[in-house]
Amino acid sequence: MELTFIGAIQVLIGLALFVAGSVEAMFAFVLVSAMFGGSAAILLPLLGNSSIPPVQFALLFVAMRLLVPGAGQMEGVGRALRANGWLVCFVVYGVALAFIAPRLFAGQIEVTPLRGKVEARYVSTLAYIYAVRPLVFTPQNLTTAVYLLGTLVAGLASFVASGRARGRAVLVRTLAVVGMAHALTGFASVLLKGTPAEAVLLVFRNGSYAQLDQSYLGFVRMTGLFPEASTYANYGMLLFVFAFECWLRRIDPRWTGPAAALLAAALVLSTSSTAYAGLPVYAALVGVRALLFPGALPTDRAVWIGAAGLAMVVAGCTVMIWHPSLADAFSDMIRHMTVEKGETLSAVQRRFWAWQGIEAFLASSGIGIGPGSFRSSSLATAVLGCTGVIGALTLSLHFLTAFGPLRQSTWAPVPDPALSTGAACAWAMLMGIAMTSISSPTCDPGTDIAILGGAALALRRRQQQQAAVTMAAPAPLSSPLTAPSIALSPAPTPFMLGSPPPTRGFMLQEPFVLGAELEIA
């Protein structure tokens, strides 16, 4: 085990916050650590050259801060365990299966390992694409189990921190700053490519991952502090949706607005198929919400979005006029990363990896062959193949509970900032699930999705508790000489100036907790 310089810095910061910092400050420390996706805090050469990323290492200090005797956080941790009950079930089952299933089904199925090569040398390209070996227990089963535990700790810590008085503000401001930093490091990775200053970014990309610096038709692929363009765009998409939803709902717009704008520009220029698939899908979701739910898209926000779209059209036309070859090259790159992507060897290999999850699910009779047993390219098939029916059911219930599809605040802005921020977390979590469903190599949903899910649960429950306290407060006694008030009918108002019509359909008014009866007591 080798502690890197990033891990050493984290030790100093983590110990300082453990001694003198608040839970919110420790939570912000975790959020900042998540942006170092291509870094390693600890190197583990004996475990298949694995490494522990900074965000997982930071969670160790968070766990210490929450569980140390005398910290006064055990009640909050208990509430977090109950609220994240389905995630607890998924992780406990997954960790147990990571050690049992590879031995139980050893040699009964051939899979592509999560890390490492099957052969020292391949005889052909097809042999490399379809390379498999018999199922055995590997160090990746252990490391994936550790990552699953980190995901659980992230969800619990997010619930505890977001439920505190200053937790919501810390979450919004920190993610806005992290989003702007993520976009700026992405621009820097392109502008500094091939210059001596590029070494500054390479210092932080010290993880034991395949650090890919690719280009296509002269366009440098944006990586930032992440190992490759797809993981950079995946994390950037999650931050963009959160910042945009907060700006749409008027949550700290001076912070979330610039963050959303910078992240949108970075995603457009990232040359990543993940970004070019995620942006249209999210735009379609926002459009459908605006059509189906009155008030989902405020007028002033629609004007800003229209102005931004018009500016992009003008910029594109200007480039086409003054530099047509650049416009042609950019359109060719977009076509290659989207339409033609499905015909590449990489796409063929990813489809084969994704199908392995279905084969593992059938071969294990729905039990699963254990997290870390094979490499996938989809969170959905990885969960099915690794954890079977139980894992897929518990994780789906956790996502459904955190998203809250029957909540009014999920679909339209509401005045309460806690509910609005919780809805922003829910939509960012949903897009994170969508992105990992076409890119994740393991069944671990990741700390980012767990953090957003925990925050969504905490913020909505905090508003419900406040509403319950307000309703339980005794009403002031009226004087015996005071005549009872008479409810007067409001005067009619003009059609265009009247109050908005009541919500249509099956929308339930806040507060409402979807799946509260499903909590694990």
Coordinates of C-alpha atoms in Angstrom, one line a residue:
M1 CA 0.0 0.0 0.0
E2 CA 1.4 3.4 -1.1
L3 CA 0.1 6.7 0.0
T4 CA 0.3 9.3 -2.8
F5 CA 0.8 13.0 -2.3
I6 CA -3.0 13.5 -2.9
G7 CA -3.7 11.1 -0.2
A8 CA -1.2 12.8 2.1
I9 CA -3.0 16.2 1.5
Q10 CA -6.3 14.5 2.2
V11 CA -5.0 13.1 5.5
L12 CA -4.0 16.6 6.7
I13 CA -7.4 18.1 5.7
G14 CA -9.4 15.2 6.9
L15 CA -7.8 15.1 10.4
A16 CA -8.2 18.9 10.7
L17 CA -11.9 18.7 9.9
F18 CA -12.3 15.7 12.1
V19 CA -10.9 17.6 15.1
A20 CA -12.3 21.1 14.5
G21 CA -14.7 20.9 11.6
S22 CA -18.4 20.5 11.3
V23 CA -20.3 17.7 9.5
E24 CA -21.2 20.1 6.7
A25 CA -17.5 21.0 6.2
M26 CA -16.5 17.3 6.1
F27 CA -19.3 16.8 3.6
A28 CA -18.0 19.6 1.4
F29 CA -14.5 17.9 1.6
V30 CA -16.1 14.8 0.1
L31 CA -17.8 16.7 -2.7
V32 CA -14.5 18.5 -3.7
S33 CA -12.6 15.1 -3.6
A34 CA -15.1 13.7 -6.1
M35 CA -13.8 15.9 -8.9
F36 CA -10.4 14.1 -8.9
G37 CA -11.8 11.2 -10.8
G38 CA -8.5 10.2 -12.4
S39 CA -6.4 10.5 -9.2
A40 CA -5.4 7.9 -6.6
A41 CA -5.1 8.6 -2.9
I42 CA -3.7 5.1 -2.2
L43 CA -2.1 2.6 -4.6
L44 CA -2.6 -1.1 -4.0
P45 CA 0.0 -3.0 -6.1
L46 CA -0.8 -6.3 -4.4
L47 CA -4.5 -6.2 -5.3
G48 CA -4.1 -6.3 -9.1
N49 CA -2.5 -2.8 -9.2
S50 CA -5.7 -1.3 -7.9
S51 CA -6.1 2.1 -6.3
I52 CA -8.4 4.0 -3.9
P53 CA -9.7 7.2 -5.5
P54 CA -9.8 10.4 -3.4
V55 CA -13.5 10.4 -2.9
Q56 CA -13.4 6.9 -1.3
F57 CA -10.5 7.9 0.9
A58 CA -12.4 11.1 2.0
L59 CA -15.4 8.9 3.0
L60 CA -13.1 7.3 5.7
F61 CA -12.8 10.6 7.5
V62 CA -16.6 11.2 7.1
A63 CA -17.3 7.8 8.7
M64 CA -15.0 8.6 11.6
R65 CA -16.7 12.0 12.1
L66 CA -20.2 10.4 12.2
L67 CA -19.4 7.3 14.2
V68 CA -16.8 8.4 16.7
P69 CA -18.2 8.2 20.3
G70 CA -19.3 11.6 21.5
A71 CA -19.9 13.1 18.1
G72 CA -23.6 13.2 18.7
Q73 CA -24.5 12.0 15.2
M74 CA -25.8 8.5 16.0
E75 CA -29.5 9.6 15.9
G76 CA -28.9 11.1 12.5
V77 CA -27.1 8.0 11.3
G78 CA -30.0 5.9 12.4
R79 CA -32.5 8.0 10.4
A80 CA -30.2 7.8 7.4
L81 CA -30.1 4.0 7.7
R82 CA -33.9 3.8 7.8
A83 CA -34.3 6.3 4.9
N84 CA -31.7 4.5 2.8
G85 CA -32.9 1.1 3.8
W86 CA -33.1 -0.3 0.3
L87 CA -29.6 0.8 -0.5
V88 CA -28.4 -0.8 2.7
C89 CA -30.0 -4.1 1.6
F90 CA -28.4 -3.8 -1.9
V91 CA -24.9 -3.2 -0.5
V92 CA -25.1 -5.9 2.2
Y93 CA -26.3 -8.5 -0.3
G94 CA -23.7 -7.3 -2.9
V95 CA -20.8 -7.5 -0.5
A96 CA -21.8 -10.9 0.7
L97 CA -22.2 -12.1 -2.9
A98 CA -18.8 -10.7 -3.9
F99 CA -17.1 -13.3 -1.7
I100 CA -19.5 -16.2 -2.1
A101 CA -20.8 -16.2 -5.7
P102 CA -17.4 -16.4 -7.5
R103 CA -16.6 -19.5 -5.6
L104 CA -20.1 -20.9 -5.8
F105 CA -20.2 -20.6 -9.6
A106 CA -16.5 -21.0 -10.3
G107 CA -15.8 -22.4 -13.7
Q108 CA -19.4 -22.6 -14.7
I109 CA -19.4 -19.5 -16.9
E110 CA -16.7 -17.7 -18.9
V111 CA -16.6 -13.9 -18.5
T112 CA -14.4 -10.9 -19.3
P113 CA -12.5 -9.9 -16.2
L114 CA -13.1 -6.4 -14.8
R115 CA -9.4 -5.6 -15.0
G116 CA -6.3 -7.2 -16.6
K117 CA -5.8 -9.1 -19.8
V118 CA -7.1 -12.6 -20.5
E119 CA -4.1 -13.5 -22.7
A120 CA -0.6 -12.1 -22.9
R121 CA -1.0 -11.8 -26.6
Y122 CA -4.1 -11.9 -28.8
V123 CA -4.0 -13.6 -32.2
S124 CA -6.6 -11.2 -33.8
T125 CA -8.8 -8.2 -33.1
L126 CA -11.9 -10.4 -32.6
A127 CA -10.0 -12.5 -30.1
Y128 CA -9.3 -9.4 -28.1
I129 CA -12.9 -8.1 -28.3
Y130 CA -14.4 -11.4 -27.2
A131 CA -11.7 -12.5 -24.8
V132 CA -13.1 -14.4 -21.8
R133 CA -11.9 -16.8 -19.1
P134 CA -13.6 -19.1 -16.6
L135 CA -15.1 -17.4 -13.6
V136 CA -12.8 -17.3 -10.5
F137 CA -12.5 -15.1 -7.4
T138 CA -10.2 -12.2 -8.1
P139 CA -8.9 -9.1 -6.2
Q140 CA -11.6 -7.1 -8.1
N141 CA -14.3 -8.8 -6.1
L142 CA -12.7 -7.4 -3.0
T143 CA -12.1 -3.9 -4.4
T144 CA -15.7 -3.7 -5.8
A145 CA -17.1 -4.7 -2.4
V146 CA -15.1 -1.9 -0.8
Y147 CA -16.5 0.5 -3.4
L148 CA -20.0 -0.6 -2.6
L149 CA -19.4 0.1 1.1
G150 CA -18.1 3.5 0.1
T151 CA -21.2 4.1 -1.9
L152 CA -23.3 3.3 1.2
V153 CA -21.3 5.6 3.4
A154 CA -21.7 8.4 0.8
G155 CA -25.4 8.0 0.8
L156 CA -25.7 8.0 4.6
A157 CA -23.3 10.9 5.0
S158 CA -25.2 13.0 2.4
F159 CA -28.5 12.3 4.2
V160 CA -27.0 13.4 7.6
A161 CA -25.3 16.5 6.3
S162 CA -28.1 17.7 4.0
G163 CA -30.6 17.3 6.8
R164 CA -28.8 19.8 9.0
A165 CA -29.5 23.5 9.1
R166 CA -26.7 24.6 6.8
G167 CA -26.5 21.3 4.8
R168 CA -28.6 22.4 1.9
A169 CA -26.6 25.7 1.3
V170 CA -23.3 23.8 1.6
L171 CA -24.5 21.2 -0.9
V172 CA -25.6 23.8 -3.5
R173 CA -22.6 26.2 -3.2
T174 CA -20.0 23.4 -3.1
L175 CA -21.4 21.6 -6.2
A176 CA -21.7 24.9 -8.1
V177 CA -18.0 25.6 -7.4
V178 CA -17.0 22.0 -8.2
G179 CA -19.0 22.3 -11.4
M180 CA -17.2 25.5 -12.5
A181 CA -13.8 23.9 -11.6
H182 CA -14.7 20.8 -13.5
A183 CA -15.5 22.8 -16.6
L184 CA -12.4 24.9 -16.4
T185 CA -10.1 21.9 -15.9
G186 CA -11.7 20.4 -19.0
F187 CA -11.0 23.5 -21.0
A188 CA -7.4 23.6 -19.7
S189 CA -6.9 19.9 -20.7
V190 CA -7.6 21.0 -24.3
L191 CA -5.8 24.4 -24.4
L192 CA -2.7 23.1 -22.6
K193 CA -2.4 19.9 -24.7
G194 CA 1.2 19.6 -25.9
T195 CA 2.6 22.4 -23.8
P196 CA 4.8 22.2 -20.7
A197 CA 1.9 23.4 -18.6
E198 CA 0.1 20.2 -19.3
A199 CA 2.3 18.5 -16.7
V200 CA 0.3 20.3 -14.0
L201 CA -2.8 18.3 -14.9
L202 CA -0.9 15.1 -15.4
V203 CA 0.3 15.3 -11.8
F204 CA -3.2 14.8 -10.6
R205 CA -4.0 11.9 -13.1
N206 CA -2.0 9.4 -11.1
G207 CA -4.6 6.7 -10.8
S208 CA -4.0 3.1 -11.9
Y209 CA -6.5 3.6 -14.7
A210 CA -5.9 3.7 -18.4
Q211 CA -5.3 7.5 -18.8
L212 CA -6.4 8.1 -22.3
D213 CA -5.5 11.3 -24.2
Q214 CA -7.2 10.9 -27.6
S215 CA -8.1 13.2 -30.4
Y216 CA -10.2 13.0 -33.6
L217 CA -9.8 15.1 -36.7
G218 CA -7.5 17.4 -34.7
F219 CA -10.1 17.9 -31.9
V220 CA -8.5 17.1 -28.6
R221 CA -10.9 15.1 -26.4
M222 CA -11.7 16.8 -23.1
T223 CA -10.6 14.9 -20.0
G224 CA -9.9 17.4 -17.3
L225 CA -8.8 15.5 -14.1
F226 CA -10.5 12.3 -15.3
P227 CA -8.9 9.3 -17.0
E228 CA -10.9 9.6 -20.3
A229 CA -13.5 11.8 -22.0
S230 CA -16.5 9.5 -21.3
T231 CA -16.0 9.6 -17.5
Y232 CA -15.3 13.4 -17.7
A233 CA -18.6 13.9 -19.5
N234 CA -20.5 11.5 -17.3
Y235 CA -19.5 13.5 -14.1
G236 CA -20.0 16.8 -16.0
M237 CA -23.5 15.8 -17.1
L238 CA -24.5 15.0 -13.5
L239 CA -23.2 18.4 -12.3
F240 CA -24.8 20.2 -15.1
V241 CA -28.3 18.8 -14.5
F242 CA -28.0 19.6 -10.8
A243 CA -26.9 23.2 -11.4
F244 CA -29.4 23.7 -14.2
E245 CA -32.3 22.4 -12.1
C246 CA -31.3 24.7 -9.2
W247 CA -31.1 27.7 -11.5
L248 CA -34.4 26.8 -13.0
R249 CA -35.9 26.7 -9.5
R250 CA -34.2 29.9 -8.4
I251 CA -31.9 28.2 -5.9
D252 CA -28.7 30.4 -5.6
P253 CA -28.9 31.5 -9.2
R254 CA -25.8 33.6 -9.0
W255 CA -23.8 30.4 -8.3
T256 CA -25.8 27.8 -10.1
G257 CA -26.4 29.8 -13.3
P258 CA -22.7 30.4 -14.2
A259 CA -22.0 26.8 -13.2
A260 CA -24.7 25.4 -15.6
A261 CA -23.5 27.7 -18.4
L262 CA -19.9 26.6 -18.1
L263 CA -20.7 23.0 -17.8
A264 CA -23.0 23.1 -20.9
A265 CA -20.3 24.7 -22.9
A266 CA -17.8 22.0 -21.7
L267 CA -20.2 19.2 -22.6
V268 CA -20.8 20.5 -26.1
L269 CA -17.1 20.7 -26.7
S270 CA -16.1 17.5 -24.9
T271 CA -16.2 15.3 -28.0
S272 CA -17.8 12.6 -25.8
S273 CA -20.6 10.3 -27.0
T274 CA -21.9 10.3 -23.4
A275 CA -22.4 14.1 -23.5
Y276 CA -23.9 14.1 -27.0
A277 CA -26.4 11.4 -25.9
G278 CA -27.2 12.9 -22.5
L279 CA -27.8 16.5 -23.5
P280 CA -30.6 15.8 -26.0
V281 CA -32.3 13.3 -23.6
Y282 CA -32.3 15.8 -20.8
A283 CA -33.5 18.6 -23.1
A284 CA -36.4 16.4 -24.2
L285 CA -37.2 15.7 -20.5
V286 CA -37.3 19.4 -19.7
G287 CA -39.5 20.0 -22.8
V288 CA -42.0 17.3 -21.8
R289 CA -42.2 18.6 -18.3
A290 CA -42.9 22.1 -19.6
L291 CA -45.7 20.8 -21.8
L292 CA -47.4 18.5 -19.3
F293 CA -47.0 20.5 -16.0
P294 CA -48.0 24.2 -15.9
G295 CA -45.3 26.3 -14.4
A296 CA -42.6 23.7 -14.8
L297 CA -40.6 26.1 -17.0
P298 CA -40.9 29.7 -15.8
T299 CA -41.2 32.4 -18.5
D300 CA -38.1 34.3 -17.6
R301 CA -36.1 31.0 -17.6
A302 CA -37.6 30.0 -21.0
V303 CA -36.4 33.4 -22.4
W304 CA -32.9 32.8 -21.1
I305 CA -32.8 29.3 -22.6
G306 CA -34.1 30.6 -25.9
A307 CA -31.5 33.4 -25.9
A308 CA -28.7 30.9 -25.2
G309 CA -30.0 28.6 -28.0
L310 CA -30.1 31.6 -30.4
A311 CA -26.6 32.6 -29.5
M312 CA -25.4 29.1 -30.3
V313 CA -27.1 29.2 -33.7
V314 CA -25.5 32.6 -34.4
A315 CA -22.1 31.3 -33.3
G316 CA -22.4 28.2 -35.5
C317 CA -23.4 30.2 -38.5
T318 CA -20.5 32.6 -38.0
V319 CA -18.1 29.7 -37.9
M320 CA -19.6 28.2 -41.0
I321 CA -19.1 31.5 -42.9
W322 CA -15.7 32.4 -41.7
H323 CA -14.1 28.9 -41.3
P324 CA -16.2 26.4 -43.2
S325 CA -13.5 23.7 -43.0
L326 CA -13.7 23.8 -39.2
A327 CA -17.4 23.6 -39.2
D328 CA -17.2 20.5 -41.5
A329 CA -14.7 18.9 -39.3
F330 CA -16.8 19.5 -36.2
S331 CA -19.9 18.1 -37.8
D332 CA -17.9 15.0 -38.9
M333 CA -16.7 14.6 -35.4
I334 CA -20.3 14.8 -34.0
R335 CA -21.5 12.3 -36.6
H336 CA -18.6 9.9 -35.7
M337 CA -19.3 10.2 -32.0
T338 CA -23.0 9.6 -32.4
V339 CA -24.4 8.0 -35.5
E340 CA -21.3 6.0 -36.5
K341 CA -20.4 5.1 -32.9
G342 CA -22.6 2.0 -33.0
E343 CA -20.6 0.4 -35.9
T344 CA -17.1 0.8 -34.3
L345 CA -15.2 -2.1 -32.7
S346 CA -15.5 -0.4 -29.4
A347 CA -19.3 -0.5 -29.7
V348 CA -19.2 -4.2 -30.6
Q349 CA -17.1 -4.9 -27.6
R350 CA -19.3 -2.9 -25.3
R351 CA -22.4 -4.7 -26.5
F352 CA -20.6 -8.0 -25.8
W353 CA -19.7 -6.8 -22.3
A354 CA -23.3 -5.7 -21.6
W355 CA -24.7 -9.0 -22.8
Q356 CA -22.5 -10.8 -20.3
G357 CA -24.7 -9.5 -17.5
I358 CA -27.7 -11.3 -19.0
E359 CA -25.8 -14.5 -19.4
A360 CA -24.5 -14.3 -15.9
F361 CA -28.1 -13.7 -14.6
L362 CA -29.4 -16.8 -16.5
A363 CA -26.4 -19.0 -15.6
S364 CA -26.8 -18.2 -11.9
S365 CA -30.6 -18.7 -11.9
G366 CA -31.2 -15.1 -10.9
I367 CA -28.8 -15.1 -8.0
G368 CA -25.9 -13.2 -9.5
I369 CA -22.2 -14.2 -9.8
G370 CA -20.9 -11.4 -7.5
P371 CA -19.8 -7.8 -7.9
G372 CA -16.5 -7.4 -9.6
S373 CA -16.7 -10.8 -11.3
F374 CA -17.0 -9.5 -14.8
R375 CA -16.7 -6.3 -16.9
S376 CA -19.9 -4.8 -18.2
S377 CA -20.8 -1.6 -20.0
S378 CA -24.2 -1.0 -18.5
L379 CA -25.2 -0.5 -14.9
A380 CA -28.5 -2.3 -15.5
T381 CA -27.0 -5.5 -16.9
A382 CA -24.2 -5.3 -14.4
V383 CA -26.6 -5.2 -11.5
L384 CA -28.6 -8.2 -13.0
G385 CA -25.5 -10.3 -13.6
C386 CA -23.7 -9.4 -10.3
T387 CA -26.5 -9.3 -7.8
G388 CA -29.4 -11.0 -9.5
V389 CA -33.1 -10.4 -8.7
I390 CA -32.6 -9.3 -5.1
G391 CA -30.0 -6.7 -6.1
A392 CA -32.0 -5.3 -9.0
L393 CA -35.1 -5.1 -6.9
T394 CA -33.6 -3.3 -3.9
L395 CA -31.6 -0.9 -6.0
S396 CA -34.6 0.0 -8.1
L397 CA -36.7 0.6 -5.0
H398 CA -34.0 2.9 -3.6
F399 CA -33.9 4.9 -6.8
L400 CA -37.7 5.1 -7.0
T401 CA -37.9 6.3 -3.4
A402 CA -35.2 8.9 -3.9
F403 CA -36.7 10.3 -7.1
G404 CA -40.2 10.7 -5.8
P405 CA -42.2 10.6 -9.0
L406 CA -45.5 11.4 -7.3
R407 CA -44.2 14.6 -5.7
Q408 CA -45.3 18.0 -7.0
S409 CA -41.9 19.5 -6.4
T410 CA -40.3 16.8 -8.7
W411 CA -42.1 18.2 -11.8
A412 CA -42.5 21.9 -11.1
P413 CA -40.8 24.6 -9.0
V414 CA -42.2 25.2 -5.5
P415 CA -41.5 28.0 -3.1
D416 CA -39.8 25.8 -0.5
P417 CA -36.0 25.8 -1.1
A418 CA -35.4 22.4 0.5
L419 CA -38.0 20.8 -1.7
S420 CA -36.6 22.5 -4.8
T421 CA -33.1 21.4 -4.0
G422 CA -34.2 17.9 -3.3
A423 CA -35.9 17.8 -6.7
A424 CA -32.7 19.0 -8.3
C425 CA -30.8 16.2 -6.7
A426 CA -33.5 13.7 -7.8
W427 CA -33.2 14.8 -11.5
A428 CA -29.4 14.8 -11.4
M429 CA -29.5 11.3 -9.8
L430 CA -31.9 10.1 -12.6
M431 CA -29.6 11.4 -15.3
G432 CA -26.6 9.8 -13.6
I433 CA -28.4 6.5 -13.6
A434 CA -29.2 7.0 -17.3
M435 CA -25.6 7.7 -18.2
T436 CA -24.2 4.8 -16.2
S437 CA -26.7 2.5 -17.8
I438 CA -24.8 2.9 -21.1
S439 CA -21.2 3.1 -19.6
S440 CA -20.7 1.6 -16.2
P441 CA -18.3 -1.4 -16.0
T442 CA -19.5 -2.5 -12.6
C443 CA -22.7 -2.9 -10.5
D444 CA -21.6 -0.1 -8.2
P445 CA -23.9 2.9 -8.8
G446 CA -21.1 5.2 -7.5
T447 CA -20.7 7.7 -4.8
D448 CA -22.0 10.6 -6.9
I449 CA -25.4 9.0 -7.4
A450 CA -25.5 7.9 -3.8
I451 CA -24.8 11.4 -2.6
L452 CA -27.6 12.9 -4.7
G453 CA -30.0 10.2 -3.6
G454 CA -29.2 10.7 0.0
A455 CA -29.6 14.5 -0.3
A456 CA -32.9 14.1 -2.1
L457 CA -34.3 11.9 0.7
A458 CA -33.0 14.2 3.5
L459 CA -34.2 17.5 2.1
R460 CA -37.7 16.3 1.4
R461 CA -38.0 14.6 4.8
R462 CA -36.7 17.7 6.5
Q463 CA -39.5 19.8 4.9
Q464 CA -42.0 17.1 6.0
Q465 CA -40.8 17.2 9.6
Q466 CA -41.0 21.0 9.6
A467 CA -44.6 20.9 8.3
A468 CA -45.5 18.3 10.9
V469 CA -44.2 20.5 13.7
T470 CA -46.1 23.5 12.4
M471 CA -49.3 21.5 12.2
A472 CA -48.8 20.1 15.7
A473 CA -48.3 23.6 17.3
P474 CA -51.4 24.7 19.3
A475 CA -53.4 27.5 17.8
P476 CA -53.8 30.7 19.9
L477 CA -57.0 30.8 21.9
S478 CA -59.5 33.5 20.7
S479 CA -61.0 35.9 23.2
P480 CA -64.5 35.1 24.3
L481 CA -65.6 38.6 23.3
T482 CA -64.2 38.2 19.8
A483 CA -66.7 37.3 17.2
P484 CA -65.8 34.4 15.0
S485 CA -64.4 35.2 11.7
I486 CA -66.5 34.7 8.6
A487 CA -64.8 33.3 5.5
L488 CA -65.5 35.5 2.6
S489 CA -65.4 34.3 -1.0
P490 CA -62.5 35.9 -2.9
A491 CA -63.5 38.4 -5.5
P492 CA -63.3 37.2 -9.1
T493 CA -60.2 38.2 -11.0
P494 CA -59.6 38.6 -14.7
F495 CA -58.9 35.4 -16.7
M496 CA -55.3 36.3 -17.6
L497 CA -54.4 37.8 -14.2
G498 CA -56.0 35.1 -12.0
S499 CA -54.2 32.6 -9.9
P500 CA -52.9 29.5 -11.7
P501 CA -55.3 26.6 -12.0
P502 CA -55.1 23.6 -9.6
T503 CA -52.7 20.9 -10.5
R504 CA -54.2 18.3 -12.9
G505 CA -53.8 14.5 -12.9
F506 CA -52.6 12.4 -10.0
M507 CA -50.1 14.9 -8.6
L508 CA -50.0 14.8 -4.8
Q509 CA -49.4 17.9 -2.8
E510 CA -46.4 18.2 -0.5
P511 CA -45.4 17.0 1.9
F512 CA -45.5 13.4 0.6
V513 CA -42.9 10.7 0.9
L514 CA -43.1 8.0 -1.7
G515 CA -42.2 4.7 -0.3
A516 CA -42.3 5.9 3.4
E517 CA -44.1 2.7 4.2
L518 CA -41.3 0.8 2.6
E519 CA -38.6 2.1 4.9
I520 CA -36.6 -0.5 6.7
A521 CA -37.3 0.0 10.4

